[in-house]
Short mmCIF file of C-alpha atoms and ligand atoms in Angstrom, two decimals:
data_model
loop_
_atom_site.label_atom_id
_atom_site.label_comp_id
_atom_site.label_asym_id
_atom_site.label_seq_id
_atom_site.Cartn_x
_atom_site.Cartn_y
_atom_site.Cartn_z
CA MET A 107 -118.19 58.43 -86.39
CA SER A 108 -119.72 60.98 -84.35
CA ASP A 109 -122.48 59.93 -81.92
CA PHE A 110 -124.74 62.10 -84.04
CA ASN A 111 -124.41 59.94 -87.03
CA VAL A 112 -125.49 56.80 -84.98
CA VAL A 113 -128.32 54.92 -86.44
CA THR A 114 -129.89 52.97 -83.31
CA LEU A 115 -131.88 49.69 -83.84
CA GLY A 116 -135.10 51.50 -82.98
CA GLN A 117 -134.54 54.11 -85.34
CA PHE A 118 -133.70 51.60 -88.18
CA ILE A 119 -136.66 49.60 -87.52
CA ILE A 120 -139.03 52.55 -87.62
CA ASP A 121 -137.15 53.61 -91.05
CA LYS A 122 -137.64 50.19 -92.64
CA GLN A 123 -141.21 50.19 -91.98
CA VAL A 124 -141.88 52.31 -94.95
CA GLU A 125 -140.89 49.47 -96.97
CA PHE A 126 -143.89 47.64 -96.11
CA PRO A 127 -146.60 50.10 -96.49
CA TYR A 128 -149.55 47.89 -95.35
CA ALA A 129 -147.67 46.97 -92.34
CA LYS A 130 -149.25 48.31 -88.95
CA GLY A 131 -146.18 48.28 -87.05
CA GLU A 132 -146.43 44.84 -85.23
CA LEU A 133 -143.43 43.34 -86.61
CA SER A 134 -141.27 46.59 -85.84
CA ARG A 135 -142.78 46.18 -82.20
CA LEU A 136 -141.79 42.67 -81.97
CA LEU A 137 -138.28 43.17 -83.41
CA ARG A 138 -137.84 45.95 -80.82
CA ASP A 139 -139.07 43.52 -78.13
CA ILE A 140 -136.41 40.99 -79.34
CA GLY A 141 -133.67 43.96 -78.93
CA ILE A 142 -134.71 44.28 -75.25
CA ALA A 143 -134.77 40.99 -74.50
CA ALA A 144 -131.19 40.70 -75.88
CA LYS A 145 -130.06 43.59 -73.84
CA ILE A 146 -131.05 42.06 -70.75
CA ILE A 147 -129.42 38.77 -71.62
CA SER A 148 -126.24 40.22 -72.74
CA ARG A 149 -126.24 42.26 -69.16
CA GLU A 150 -126.70 38.71 -67.50
CA VAL A 151 -124.12 37.13 -69.74
CA ASN A 152 -121.56 39.68 -69.08
CA LYS A 153 -121.83 39.50 -65.30
CA ALA A 154 -122.18 35.57 -65.24
CA GLY A 155 -118.93 35.23 -63.79
CA LEU A 156 -119.56 37.76 -61.00
CA THR A 157 -123.04 36.43 -59.75
CA GLN A 158 -122.91 32.61 -59.06
CA ILE A 159 -125.18 32.09 -61.84
CA LEU A 160 -122.77 30.06 -63.84
CA GLY A 161 -123.31 26.31 -63.63
CA GLU A 162 -125.67 23.62 -64.05
CA HIS A 163 -129.22 24.29 -63.50
CA GLY A 164 -129.55 20.43 -62.32
CA SER A 165 -132.10 19.63 -64.87
CA THR A 166 -131.87 18.20 -68.73
CA ASN A 167 -133.55 19.52 -71.55
CA VAL A 168 -135.64 17.67 -74.07
CA GLN A 169 -132.62 16.27 -75.84
CA GLY A 170 -131.14 15.13 -72.66
CA GLU A 171 -128.53 17.87 -72.27
CA ASP A 172 -127.55 19.47 -69.36
CA VAL A 173 -129.47 22.91 -68.82
CA LYS A 174 -127.42 25.85 -67.62
CA LYS A 175 -129.08 28.57 -65.44
CA LEU A 176 -128.46 30.92 -68.13
CA ASP A 177 -130.45 28.96 -70.71
CA ILE A 178 -133.45 29.39 -68.24
CA ILE A 179 -133.07 33.02 -67.86
CA GLY A 180 -132.90 33.61 -71.60
CA ASN A 181 -135.90 31.44 -72.13
CA GLU A 182 -137.97 33.26 -69.49
CA MET A 183 -136.76 36.61 -70.87
CA PHE A 184 -137.89 36.03 -74.16
CA ILE A 185 -141.18 34.54 -72.68
CA TRP A 186 -141.91 37.88 -70.76
CA ALA A 187 -140.64 40.16 -73.47
CA LEU A 188 -142.90 38.63 -76.24
CA SER A 189 -145.94 38.39 -73.82
CA LYS A 190 -146.22 41.92 -73.02
CA GLY A 191 -146.28 43.19 -76.63
CA GLY A 192 -149.15 41.01 -78.02
CA GLU A 193 -147.80 40.44 -81.34
CA VAL A 194 -146.96 37.01 -80.81
CA CYS A 195 -149.29 34.03 -80.20
CA VAL A 196 -147.13 31.20 -79.76
CA MET A 197 -143.41 30.46 -79.19
CA ALA A 198 -141.31 27.36 -79.70
CA SER A 199 -138.12 27.09 -77.96
CA GLU A 200 -135.19 24.83 -77.87
CA GLU A 201 -135.45 24.51 -74.04
CA ASN A 202 -139.16 23.59 -74.17
CA ASP A 203 -140.82 20.17 -75.33
CA ASP A 204 -143.88 21.68 -76.58
CA ILE A 205 -145.13 24.76 -77.99
CA VAL A 206 -145.50 27.72 -75.52
CA PRO A 207 -148.63 29.54 -76.14
CA LEU A 208 -148.19 33.24 -74.76
CA GLU A 209 -150.25 34.59 -71.97
CA GLY A 210 -150.23 38.17 -72.62
CA THR A 211 -153.39 40.11 -72.59
CA TYR A 212 -153.59 40.51 -76.29
CA SER A 213 -151.24 37.15 -77.30
CA LYS A 214 -154.35 35.24 -78.64
CA ASN A 215 -154.73 37.81 -81.35
CA GLY A 216 -151.01 38.01 -82.31
CA LYS A 217 -150.14 37.48 -85.93
CA TYR A 218 -146.84 36.16 -85.52
CA VAL A 219 -145.13 32.91 -84.33
CA ILE A 220 -141.63 32.80 -82.94
CA CYS A 221 -138.96 29.93 -82.61
CA ILE A 222 -135.92 30.64 -80.33
CA ASP A 223 -132.73 29.04 -79.19
CA PRO A 224 -132.17 31.45 -76.20
CA LEU A 225 -128.58 30.59 -75.56
CA ASP A 226 -126.96 28.57 -78.06
CA GLY A 227 -123.40 27.07 -77.41
CA SER A 228 -124.30 26.78 -73.83
CA SER A 229 -121.38 24.37 -73.23
CA ASN A 230 -119.10 27.52 -73.52
CA ILE A 231 -120.88 29.72 -70.86
CA ASP A 232 -118.50 28.40 -68.06
CA VAL A 233 -115.46 29.10 -70.03
CA ASN A 234 -116.07 32.57 -71.17
CA VAL A 235 -116.47 31.94 -75.01
CA SER A 236 -119.10 33.61 -77.35
CA ILE A 237 -122.47 32.24 -77.21
CA GLY A 238 -125.82 33.54 -78.63
CA THR A 239 -129.42 33.57 -79.10
CA ILE A 240 -131.00 32.73 -82.24
CA PHE A 241 -134.66 33.77 -83.34
CA SER A 242 -137.13 33.11 -86.38
CA ILE A 243 -140.40 34.91 -87.02
CA TYR A 244 -143.49 33.35 -89.03
CA HIS A 245 -147.14 34.49 -89.81
CA ARG A 246 -149.20 32.29 -87.96
CA VAL A 247 -151.81 30.20 -89.96
CA SER A 248 -154.27 29.57 -87.50
CA GLU A 249 -157.29 32.23 -87.29
CA PRO A 250 -156.28 35.11 -84.70
CA GLY A 251 -158.31 34.83 -81.48
CA THR A 252 -158.16 31.07 -81.51
CA ASP A 253 -155.88 28.54 -79.71
CA PRO A 254 -152.42 28.43 -81.70
CA THR A 255 -151.34 24.91 -82.59
CA ILE A 256 -148.14 23.08 -83.59
CA ASN A 257 -148.84 23.73 -87.14
CA ASP A 258 -148.52 27.60 -86.74
CA VAL A 259 -144.69 26.71 -85.84
CA LEU A 260 -143.81 23.75 -88.05
CA GLN A 261 -143.28 25.92 -91.42
CA ALA A 262 -140.35 25.55 -93.69
CA GLY A 263 -137.97 28.27 -93.91
CA ASN A 264 -139.02 29.64 -97.25
CA LYS A 265 -142.06 31.12 -95.24
CA LEU A 266 -140.00 32.99 -92.85
CA VAL A 267 -140.69 36.56 -92.08
CA ALA A 268 -137.65 37.54 -90.47
CA ALA A 269 -134.88 35.76 -88.55
CA GLY A 270 -131.83 36.89 -86.63
CA TYR A 271 -129.21 36.20 -83.86
CA VAL A 272 -127.43 37.82 -81.24
CA VAL A 273 -123.82 36.97 -80.44
CA TYR A 274 -122.59 37.79 -76.84
CA GLY A 275 -118.87 38.08 -77.68
CA THR A 276 -116.21 40.78 -77.38
CA SER A 277 -119.03 42.87 -78.07
CA THR A 278 -122.92 41.95 -78.36
CA MET A 279 -123.99 42.04 -81.63
CA LEU A 280 -127.60 41.66 -83.37
CA VAL A 281 -127.78 40.53 -86.84
CA TYR A 282 -131.08 40.31 -88.60
CA SER A 283 -133.12 40.10 -91.71
CA THR A 284 -136.90 40.68 -93.02
CA GLY A 285 -135.93 39.18 -96.44
CA LYS A 286 -134.30 42.18 -97.70
CA GLY A 287 -130.57 41.98 -96.77
CA VAL A 288 -128.68 41.59 -93.83
CA ASN A 289 -127.83 44.22 -91.09
CA GLY A 290 -125.77 44.04 -87.88
CA PHE A 291 -125.78 46.29 -84.71
CA THR A 292 -123.39 46.50 -81.90
CA LEU A 293 -124.60 47.12 -78.46
CA ASP A 294 -122.91 50.47 -77.31
CA PRO A 295 -123.21 49.72 -73.39
CA SER A 296 -122.54 53.17 -72.63
CA ILE A 297 -126.01 54.42 -74.14
CA GLY A 298 -128.01 50.68 -73.84
CA GLU A 299 -128.40 50.99 -77.63
CA PHE A 300 -127.82 48.56 -80.51
CA CYS A 301 -126.13 50.68 -83.25
CA LEU A 302 -126.20 50.05 -86.88
CA SER A 303 -122.39 48.68 -87.60
CA HIS A 304 -122.53 46.10 -90.21
CA PRO A 305 -125.22 47.56 -92.77
CA ASP A 306 -126.08 45.38 -95.73
CA ILE A 307 -123.74 42.43 -95.03
CA LYS A 308 -122.45 40.38 -97.75
CA THR A 309 -120.78 37.35 -97.52
CA PRO A 310 -117.54 36.78 -99.50
CA ALA A 311 -118.47 34.34 -102.69
CA ASP A 312 -115.33 32.49 -101.49
CA GLY A 313 -112.99 31.88 -98.37
CA LYS A 314 -110.29 30.13 -96.77
CA ILE A 315 -111.76 28.89 -93.47
CA TYR A 316 -113.76 25.64 -92.92
CA SER A 317 -115.59 25.07 -89.33
CA ILE A 318 -116.27 21.64 -88.54
CA ASN A 319 -115.82 19.17 -85.29
CA GLU A 320 -113.06 17.14 -86.96
CA GLY A 321 -112.82 15.07 -84.03
CA ASN A 322 -115.72 13.25 -85.29
CA ALA A 323 -114.11 12.65 -88.63
CA ALA A 324 -113.82 8.91 -88.51
CA GLU A 325 -117.56 8.86 -88.40
CA PHE A 326 -118.38 11.53 -91.31
CA PRO A 327 -119.68 10.15 -94.86
CA GLU A 328 -116.66 9.40 -97.27
CA GLY A 329 -117.56 13.07 -99.34
CA ILE A 330 -116.89 15.12 -96.33
CA LYS A 331 -113.80 13.01 -95.43
CA ASN A 332 -112.59 13.73 -99.09
CA TYR A 333 -113.28 17.27 -98.63
CA LEU A 334 -111.52 17.40 -95.50
CA ASN A 335 -108.27 15.67 -96.92
CA TRP A 336 -108.55 18.47 -100.28
CA VAL A 337 -108.72 21.39 -97.80
CA LYS A 338 -105.51 20.32 -96.19
CA GLU A 339 -103.61 19.96 -99.60
CA THR A 340 -101.01 22.91 -100.67
CA ASP A 341 -102.37 24.58 -103.78
CA LYS A 342 -101.40 28.44 -104.33
CA ALA A 343 -103.99 28.85 -106.74
CA THR A 344 -106.80 27.99 -104.43
CA SER A 345 -104.97 29.32 -101.36
CA ARG A 346 -105.05 26.07 -99.70
CA PRO A 347 -104.29 24.60 -97.32
CA TYR A 348 -107.31 26.34 -95.71
CA SER A 349 -107.79 27.54 -91.94
CA ALA A 350 -109.63 25.14 -89.51
CA ARG A 351 -111.55 27.56 -87.08
CA TYR A 352 -114.47 25.89 -84.78
CA ILE A 353 -115.60 27.46 -81.54
CA GLY A 354 -118.29 25.00 -80.85
CA SER A 355 -120.91 27.83 -80.97
CA MET A 356 -122.59 27.93 -84.07
CA ILE A 357 -123.35 31.60 -83.86
CA ALA A 358 -120.08 32.60 -83.50
CA ASP A 359 -118.62 30.17 -86.10
CA PHE A 360 -121.38 31.28 -88.25
CA HIS A 361 -120.67 35.13 -87.59
CA ARG A 362 -117.03 35.01 -88.25
CA ASN A 363 -117.71 32.99 -91.82
CA LEU A 364 -120.36 35.20 -92.58
CA LEU A 365 -118.03 38.30 -92.27
CA LYS A 366 -114.65 36.79 -93.64
CA GLY A 367 -116.06 33.82 -96.19
CA GLY A 368 -115.91 30.23 -94.94
CA VAL A 369 -118.06 27.07 -94.70
CA PHE A 370 -119.57 25.49 -91.43
CA ILE A 371 -120.40 22.05 -91.70
CA TYR A 372 -122.26 19.69 -89.22
CA PRO A 373 -122.76 16.22 -91.18
CA PRO A 374 -124.37 13.28 -90.15
CA THR A 375 -122.28 10.80 -87.75
CA ALA A 376 -122.64 7.36 -86.49
CA LYS A 377 -124.05 8.67 -83.08
CA SER A 378 -126.21 11.36 -84.66
CA PRO A 379 -127.26 10.30 -88.18
CA ASN A 380 -129.27 13.42 -88.93
CA GLY A 381 -126.47 15.64 -87.61
CA LYS A 382 -126.66 17.43 -84.36
CA LEU A 383 -128.34 20.93 -85.08
CA ARG A 384 -131.98 21.62 -84.78
CA LEU A 385 -133.86 22.52 -87.87
CA MET A 386 -136.38 25.00 -86.39
CA PHE A 387 -133.99 26.65 -83.96
CA GLU A 388 -130.76 26.70 -85.44
CA CYS A 389 -130.32 25.61 -89.11
CA ILE A 390 -133.58 27.65 -90.63
CA PRO A 391 -132.85 30.96 -89.19
CA MET A 392 -129.20 30.81 -89.60
CA SER A 393 -129.77 29.51 -93.16
CA PHE A 394 -132.10 32.66 -94.14
CA ILE A 395 -129.30 34.65 -92.77
CA ALA A 396 -126.90 33.15 -94.99
CA GLU A 397 -128.73 33.41 -98.07
CA GLN A 398 -129.99 36.65 -97.54
CA ALA A 399 -126.17 37.80 -97.38
CA GLY A 400 -125.35 35.76 -100.64
CA GLY A 401 -124.36 32.47 -99.02
CA LYS A 402 -126.02 29.06 -99.49
CA SER A 403 -127.25 26.32 -97.12
CA THR A 404 -128.26 22.90 -97.52
CA THR A 405 -128.28 19.48 -96.05
CA SER A 406 -126.29 18.07 -99.23
CA LYS A 407 -129.44 16.83 -100.66
CA GLU A 408 -131.94 19.48 -100.20
CA ARG A 409 -132.10 23.44 -99.53
CA ILE A 410 -132.37 23.80 -95.95
CA LEU A 411 -135.01 26.50 -96.12
CA ASP A 412 -137.19 24.07 -98.63
CA ILE A 413 -137.61 21.42 -95.81
CA GLU A 414 -141.01 20.65 -94.72
CA PRO A 415 -140.63 20.30 -90.74
CA SER A 416 -142.20 17.03 -89.28
CA GLU A 417 -141.22 17.79 -85.73
CA LEU A 418 -140.45 20.61 -83.54
CA HIS A 419 -136.98 19.12 -82.32
CA GLN A 420 -135.91 17.60 -85.75
CA ARG A 421 -132.21 17.56 -86.60
CA VAL A 422 -130.80 17.88 -90.04
CA PRO A 423 -127.04 17.86 -91.23
CA ILE A 424 -126.12 21.26 -92.72
CA ILE A 425 -123.42 22.76 -95.12
CA MET A 426 -123.71 26.55 -95.06
CA GLY A 427 -121.61 29.42 -95.97
CA SER A 428 -119.87 31.24 -98.89
CA PRO A 429 -121.62 29.94 -102.17
CA ASN A 430 -118.49 28.65 -103.78
CA MET A 431 -117.41 26.64 -100.78
CA VAL A 432 -120.50 25.09 -100.22
CA ASP A 433 -120.44 24.28 -104.00
CA LYS A 434 -117.01 22.60 -103.66
CA VAL A 435 -118.13 20.60 -100.69
CA LEU A 436 -121.32 19.38 -102.59
CA GLU A 437 -118.91 18.31 -105.29
CA PHE A 438 -117.29 15.89 -102.77
CA MET A 439 -120.79 14.72 -101.97
CA LYS A 440 -121.91 13.47 -105.36
P1 LIG B 1092 -126.78 23.75 -78.09
O1 LIG B 1092 -127.98 24.25 -78.60
O2 LIG B 1092 -126.80 22.82 -77.10
O3 LIG B 1092 -125.65 24.74 -77.20
O4 LIG B 1092 -125.67 22.83 -78.93
C1 LIG B 1092 -125.62 23.58 -80.58
C2 LIG B 1092 -123.95 23.71 -80.42
C3 LIG B 1092 -123.72 24.75 -81.61
O5 LIG B 1092 -123.85 25.81 -81.28
C4 LIG B 1092 -122.36 24.02 -82.05
O6 LIG B 1092 -122.10 24.43 -83.48
C5 LIG B 1092 -122.47 22.69 -81.81
O7 LIG B 1092 -123.40 22.60 -80.93
C6 LIG B 1092 -121.30 22.03 -81.49
O8 LIG B 1092 -121.57 20.70 -81.14
P2 LIG B 1092 -120.12 19.80 -81.07
O9 LIG B 1092 -119.68 19.92 -79.91
O10 LIG B 1092 -120.81 18.35 -81.26
O11 LIG B 1092 -119.11 20.08 -82.00
MG1 LIG B 1093 -128.64 25.51 -79.71
#
């Protein structure tokens, strides 16, 4: 591809704005700011091994898990990038107990609300394995100019305006949707731009990959245990046995399955009866992308995007990915 044919993220966002004739460009600016934060985090992640910034920060987050220095850097980067634009009135982050009203000059009037997991899969940072950033954007429900509240953030996924993720892998990719399909951009470090590399991503309806932490299998619901036995049987017609692929970074596992076809499962366990993953920060945004690409996402009882959240750090079980594969898991859960 000639450099002259490259479509940068900035150009793509401007081109797409015509699809929203009444828009004033705030969402476009917000997406651009997210792209800037992602580029800075990508730079920090890439030099992590060089600059002594690896390792524990010495504190724990609200879930009692160790916080890495890069988690803090990622969180601060987003607060900085989103405060200056004034499009966002309040942010919620996996790294903060409560909502974080932004303090930029125009933030109180911001129309949008953002939820982020600045560095998901952070236990993989020290061992040079892919990690990522997840974001989701809603319209605020409170009046512009007033103090934002928790109700601005606690909204069901079916109210999303946009969501996406950045995967810091062999290359850095930003994948997002505003509800009109999914597009992926790869960071070209030589020009410092995200370039459109995966237009209109559609996930295969079927696949041969299952992603689950099978080490916890003894604690899984019977239906999941039976499904796991089924995927290991030999059957040419259904291409079984399937391949097990589990990185332990949801974004990386999700991204691979999105492109190749597969199912990602984090079921309830005895230790975590609601599963491990967070509704607001992980499950809703990834489910939005999955559905926009033609996939499915459910707790087994209800569509993830229809759950009315009750608390910021709520966890839910999740079965997500290629639609036929999700349906197959559900057959075992009946
Ligand atoms: P984190 O937000 O603390 O990084 O945890 C979320 C991660 C996901 O990326 C991944 O799918 C999951 O935790 C792995 O959990 P487990 O080690 O229990 O399989
Ligand atoms: Mg996370």
